[in-house]
PDB file of C-alpha atoms in Angstrom:
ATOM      1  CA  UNK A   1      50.629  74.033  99.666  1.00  0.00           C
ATOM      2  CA  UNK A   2      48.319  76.645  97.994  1.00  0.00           C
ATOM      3  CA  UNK A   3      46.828  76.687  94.901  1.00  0.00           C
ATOM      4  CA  UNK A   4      49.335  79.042  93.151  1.00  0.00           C
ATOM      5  CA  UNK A   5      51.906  76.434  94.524  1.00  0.00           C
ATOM      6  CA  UNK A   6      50.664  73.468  92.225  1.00  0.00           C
ATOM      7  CA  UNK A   7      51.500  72.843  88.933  1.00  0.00           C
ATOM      8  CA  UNK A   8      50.862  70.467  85.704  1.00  0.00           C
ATOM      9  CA  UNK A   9      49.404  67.397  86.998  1.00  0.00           C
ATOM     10  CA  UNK A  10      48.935  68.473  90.433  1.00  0.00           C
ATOM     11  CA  UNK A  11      52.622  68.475  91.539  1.00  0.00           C
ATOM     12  CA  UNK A  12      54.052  70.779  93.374  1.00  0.00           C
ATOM     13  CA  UNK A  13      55.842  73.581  90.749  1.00  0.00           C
ATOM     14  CA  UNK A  14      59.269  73.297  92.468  1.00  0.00           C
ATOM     15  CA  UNK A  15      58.917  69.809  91.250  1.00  0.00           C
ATOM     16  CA  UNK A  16      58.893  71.076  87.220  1.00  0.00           C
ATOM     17  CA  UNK A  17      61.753  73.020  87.855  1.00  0.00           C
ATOM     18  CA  UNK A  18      65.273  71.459  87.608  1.00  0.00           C
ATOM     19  CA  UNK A  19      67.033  72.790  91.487  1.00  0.00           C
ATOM     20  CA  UNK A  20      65.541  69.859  92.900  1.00  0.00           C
ATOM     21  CA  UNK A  21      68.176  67.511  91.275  1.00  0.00           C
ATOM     22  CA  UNK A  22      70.804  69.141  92.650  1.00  0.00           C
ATOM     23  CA  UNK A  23      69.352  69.183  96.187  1.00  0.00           C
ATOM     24  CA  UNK A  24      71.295  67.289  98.835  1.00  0.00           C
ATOM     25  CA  UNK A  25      68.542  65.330  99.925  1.00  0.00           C
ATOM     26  CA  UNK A  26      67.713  64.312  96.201  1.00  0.00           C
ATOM     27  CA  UNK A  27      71.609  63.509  96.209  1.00  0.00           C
ATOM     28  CA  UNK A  28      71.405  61.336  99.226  1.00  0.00           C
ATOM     29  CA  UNK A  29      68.591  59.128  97.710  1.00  0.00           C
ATOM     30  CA  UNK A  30      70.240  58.827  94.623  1.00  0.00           C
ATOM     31  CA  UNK A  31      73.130  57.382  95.583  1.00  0.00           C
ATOM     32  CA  UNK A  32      71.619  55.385  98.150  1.00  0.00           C
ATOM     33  CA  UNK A  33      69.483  53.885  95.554  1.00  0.00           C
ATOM     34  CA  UNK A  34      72.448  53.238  93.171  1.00  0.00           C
ATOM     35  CA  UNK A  35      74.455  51.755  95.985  1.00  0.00           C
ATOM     36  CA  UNK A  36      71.806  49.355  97.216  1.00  0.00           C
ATOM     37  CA  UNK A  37      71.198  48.738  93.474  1.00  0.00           C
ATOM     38  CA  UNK A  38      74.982  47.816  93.341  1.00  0.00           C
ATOM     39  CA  UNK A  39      74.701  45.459  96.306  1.00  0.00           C
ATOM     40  CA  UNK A  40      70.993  43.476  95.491  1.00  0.00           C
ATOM     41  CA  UNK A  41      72.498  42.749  92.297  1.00  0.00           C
ATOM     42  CA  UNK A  42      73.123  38.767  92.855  1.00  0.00           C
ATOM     43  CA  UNK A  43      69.123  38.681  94.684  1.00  0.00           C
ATOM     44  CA  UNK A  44      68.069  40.193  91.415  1.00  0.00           C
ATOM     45  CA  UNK A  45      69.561  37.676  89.035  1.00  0.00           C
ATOM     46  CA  UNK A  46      68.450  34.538  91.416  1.00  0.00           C
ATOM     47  CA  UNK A  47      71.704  34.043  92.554  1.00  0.00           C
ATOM     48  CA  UNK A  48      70.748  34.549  96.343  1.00  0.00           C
ATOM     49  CA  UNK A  49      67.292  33.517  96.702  1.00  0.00           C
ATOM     50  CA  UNK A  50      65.353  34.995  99.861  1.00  0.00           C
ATOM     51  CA  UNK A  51      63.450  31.783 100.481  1.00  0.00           C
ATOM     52  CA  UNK A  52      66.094  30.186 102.291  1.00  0.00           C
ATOM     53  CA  UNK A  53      66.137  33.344 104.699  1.00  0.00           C
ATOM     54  CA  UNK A  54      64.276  32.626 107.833  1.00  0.00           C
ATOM     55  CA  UNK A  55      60.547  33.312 108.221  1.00  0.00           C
ATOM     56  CA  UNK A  56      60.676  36.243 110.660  1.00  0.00           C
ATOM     57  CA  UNK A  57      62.854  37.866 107.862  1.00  0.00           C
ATOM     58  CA  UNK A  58      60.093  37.827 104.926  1.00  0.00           C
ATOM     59  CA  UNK A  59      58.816  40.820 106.344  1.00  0.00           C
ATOM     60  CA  UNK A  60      61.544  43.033 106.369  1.00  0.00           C
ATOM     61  CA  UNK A  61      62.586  41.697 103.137  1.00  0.00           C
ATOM     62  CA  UNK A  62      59.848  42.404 101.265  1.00  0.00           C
ATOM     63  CA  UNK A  63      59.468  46.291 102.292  1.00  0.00           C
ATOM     64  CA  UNK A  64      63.075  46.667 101.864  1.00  0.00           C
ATOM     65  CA  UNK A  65      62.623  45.359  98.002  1.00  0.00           C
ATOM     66  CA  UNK A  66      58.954  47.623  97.746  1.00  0.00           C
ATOM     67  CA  UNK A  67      61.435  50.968  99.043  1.00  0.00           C
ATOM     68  CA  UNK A  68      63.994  49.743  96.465  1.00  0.00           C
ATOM     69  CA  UNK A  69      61.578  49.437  93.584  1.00  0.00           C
ATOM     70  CA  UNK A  70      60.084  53.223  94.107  1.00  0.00           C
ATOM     71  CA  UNK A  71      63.887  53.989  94.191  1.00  0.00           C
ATOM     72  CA  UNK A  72      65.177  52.964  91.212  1.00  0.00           C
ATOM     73  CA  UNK A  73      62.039  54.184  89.435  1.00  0.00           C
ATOM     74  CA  UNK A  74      63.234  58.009  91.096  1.00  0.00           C
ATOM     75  CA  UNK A  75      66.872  57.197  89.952  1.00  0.00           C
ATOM     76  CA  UNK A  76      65.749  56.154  86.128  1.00  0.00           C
ATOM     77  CA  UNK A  77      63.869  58.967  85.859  1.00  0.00           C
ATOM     78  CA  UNK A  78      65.959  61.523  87.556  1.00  0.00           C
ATOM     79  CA  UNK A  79      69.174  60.408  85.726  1.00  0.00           C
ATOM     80  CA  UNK A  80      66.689  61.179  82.329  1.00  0.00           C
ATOM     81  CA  UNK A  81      65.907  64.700  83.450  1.00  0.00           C
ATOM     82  CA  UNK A  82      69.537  65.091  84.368  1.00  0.00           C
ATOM     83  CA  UNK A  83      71.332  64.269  81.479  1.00  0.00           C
ATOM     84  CA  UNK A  84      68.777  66.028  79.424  1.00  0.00           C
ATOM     85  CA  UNK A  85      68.671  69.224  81.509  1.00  0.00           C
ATOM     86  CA  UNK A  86      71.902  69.805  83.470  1.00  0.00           C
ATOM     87  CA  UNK A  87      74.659  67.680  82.083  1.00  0.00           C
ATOM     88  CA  UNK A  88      77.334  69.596  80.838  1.00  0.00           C
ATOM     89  CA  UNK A  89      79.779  67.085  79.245  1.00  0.00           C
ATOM     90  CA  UNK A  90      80.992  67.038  76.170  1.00  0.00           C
ATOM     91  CA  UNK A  91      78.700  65.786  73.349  1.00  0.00           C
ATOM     92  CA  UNK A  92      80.224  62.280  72.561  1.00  0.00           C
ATOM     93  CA  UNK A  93      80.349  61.954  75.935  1.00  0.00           C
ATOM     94  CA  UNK A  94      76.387  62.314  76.320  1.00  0.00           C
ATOM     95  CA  UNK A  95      76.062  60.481  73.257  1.00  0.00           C
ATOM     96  CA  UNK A  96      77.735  57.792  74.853  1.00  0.00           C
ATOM     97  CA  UNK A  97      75.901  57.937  78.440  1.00  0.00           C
ATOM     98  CA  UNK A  98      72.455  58.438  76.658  1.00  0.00           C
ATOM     99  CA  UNK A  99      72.963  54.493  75.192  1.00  0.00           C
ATOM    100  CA  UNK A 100      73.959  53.762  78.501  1.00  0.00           C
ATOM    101  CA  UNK A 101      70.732  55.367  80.108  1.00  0.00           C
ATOM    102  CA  UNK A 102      68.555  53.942  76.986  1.00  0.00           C
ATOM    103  CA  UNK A 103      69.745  50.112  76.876  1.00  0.00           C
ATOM    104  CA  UNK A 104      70.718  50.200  80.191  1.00  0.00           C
ATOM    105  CA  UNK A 105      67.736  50.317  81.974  1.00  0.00           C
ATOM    106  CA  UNK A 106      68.290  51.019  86.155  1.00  0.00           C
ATOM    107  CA  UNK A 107      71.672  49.556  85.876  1.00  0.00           C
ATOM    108  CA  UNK A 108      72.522  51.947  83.785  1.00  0.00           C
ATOM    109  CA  UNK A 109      70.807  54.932  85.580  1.00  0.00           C
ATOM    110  CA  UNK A 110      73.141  53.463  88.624  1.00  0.00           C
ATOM    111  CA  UNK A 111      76.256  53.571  86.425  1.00  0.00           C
ATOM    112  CA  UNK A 112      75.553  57.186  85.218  1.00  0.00           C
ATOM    113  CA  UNK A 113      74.405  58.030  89.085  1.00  0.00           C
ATOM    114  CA  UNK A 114      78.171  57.298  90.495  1.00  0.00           C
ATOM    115  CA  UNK A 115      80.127  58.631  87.589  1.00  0.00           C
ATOM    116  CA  UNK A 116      78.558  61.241  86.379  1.00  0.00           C
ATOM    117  CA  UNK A 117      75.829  63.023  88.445  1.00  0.00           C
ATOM    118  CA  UNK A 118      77.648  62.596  91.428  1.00  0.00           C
ATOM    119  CA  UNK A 119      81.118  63.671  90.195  1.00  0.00           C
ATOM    120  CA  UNK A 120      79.570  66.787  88.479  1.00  0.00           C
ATOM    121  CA  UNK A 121      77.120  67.750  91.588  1.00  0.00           C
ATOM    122  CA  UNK A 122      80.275  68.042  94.279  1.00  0.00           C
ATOM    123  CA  UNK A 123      82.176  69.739  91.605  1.00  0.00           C
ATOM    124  CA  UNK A 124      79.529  72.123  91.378  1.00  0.00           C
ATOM    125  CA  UNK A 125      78.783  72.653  95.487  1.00  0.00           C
ATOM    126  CA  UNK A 126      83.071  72.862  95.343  1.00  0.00           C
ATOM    127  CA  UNK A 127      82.742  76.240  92.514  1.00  0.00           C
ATOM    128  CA  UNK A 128      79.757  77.604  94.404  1.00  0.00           C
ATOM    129  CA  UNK A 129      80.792  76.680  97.750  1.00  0.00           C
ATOM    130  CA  UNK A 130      77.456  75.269  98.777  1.00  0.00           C
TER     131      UNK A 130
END
């Protein structure tokens, strides 16, 4: 990375710009994040509690939850610059998904991550054939 390369803050300027959302590899983690979001649901409200998993398992279990935790701080964030950059719905619609991202915290970034930014990304590779 050269020096021309780097923007505000040291990132990288491809980062400032808004292609990288509709990436496939930006995609992929995403909805990876949303779906494992979906699934660690009941470990997040105490209803399955990891202390009664074997020892040897700890491990695993606690890098898996550290990956998960820098994921759904990507998705809430990403879902932000989204909806404020690149969704196209109708208004009430994003009136209606922006209380959804606002009060809904990461569950709600999940919930607009399989309805809405997925829907409207593989319509978009489908018009532009990409």
């Amino acid at each position: 990375m050269t020096l021309q390369r780097v923007g505000i803050f040291w990132l990288p300027s491809s980062w400032l710009r808004d292609d990288w959302l509709l990436s496939r590899v930006t995609a992929k983690v995403f909805l990876s994040t949303a779906v494992c979001l979906v699934v660690l649901i009941p470990v997040f409200f105490g209803w399955v509690s990891s202390r009664n998993f074997p020892g040897w398992f700890q491990l695993p279990w606690t890098i898996i939850g550290m990956v998960i935790a820098a994921g759904i701080a990507f998705l809430f964030l990403g879902m932000w610059r989204y909806w404020i950059r690149l969704d196209d719905s109708p208004r009430a619609w994003k009136r209606l998904w922006f209380f959804v991202l606002l009060f809904g915290f990461c569950y709600g970034s999940c919930v607009y991550c399989l309805f809405v930014y997925m829907p409207q990304l593989s319509r978009q590779r489908l018009r532009f054939g990409v």
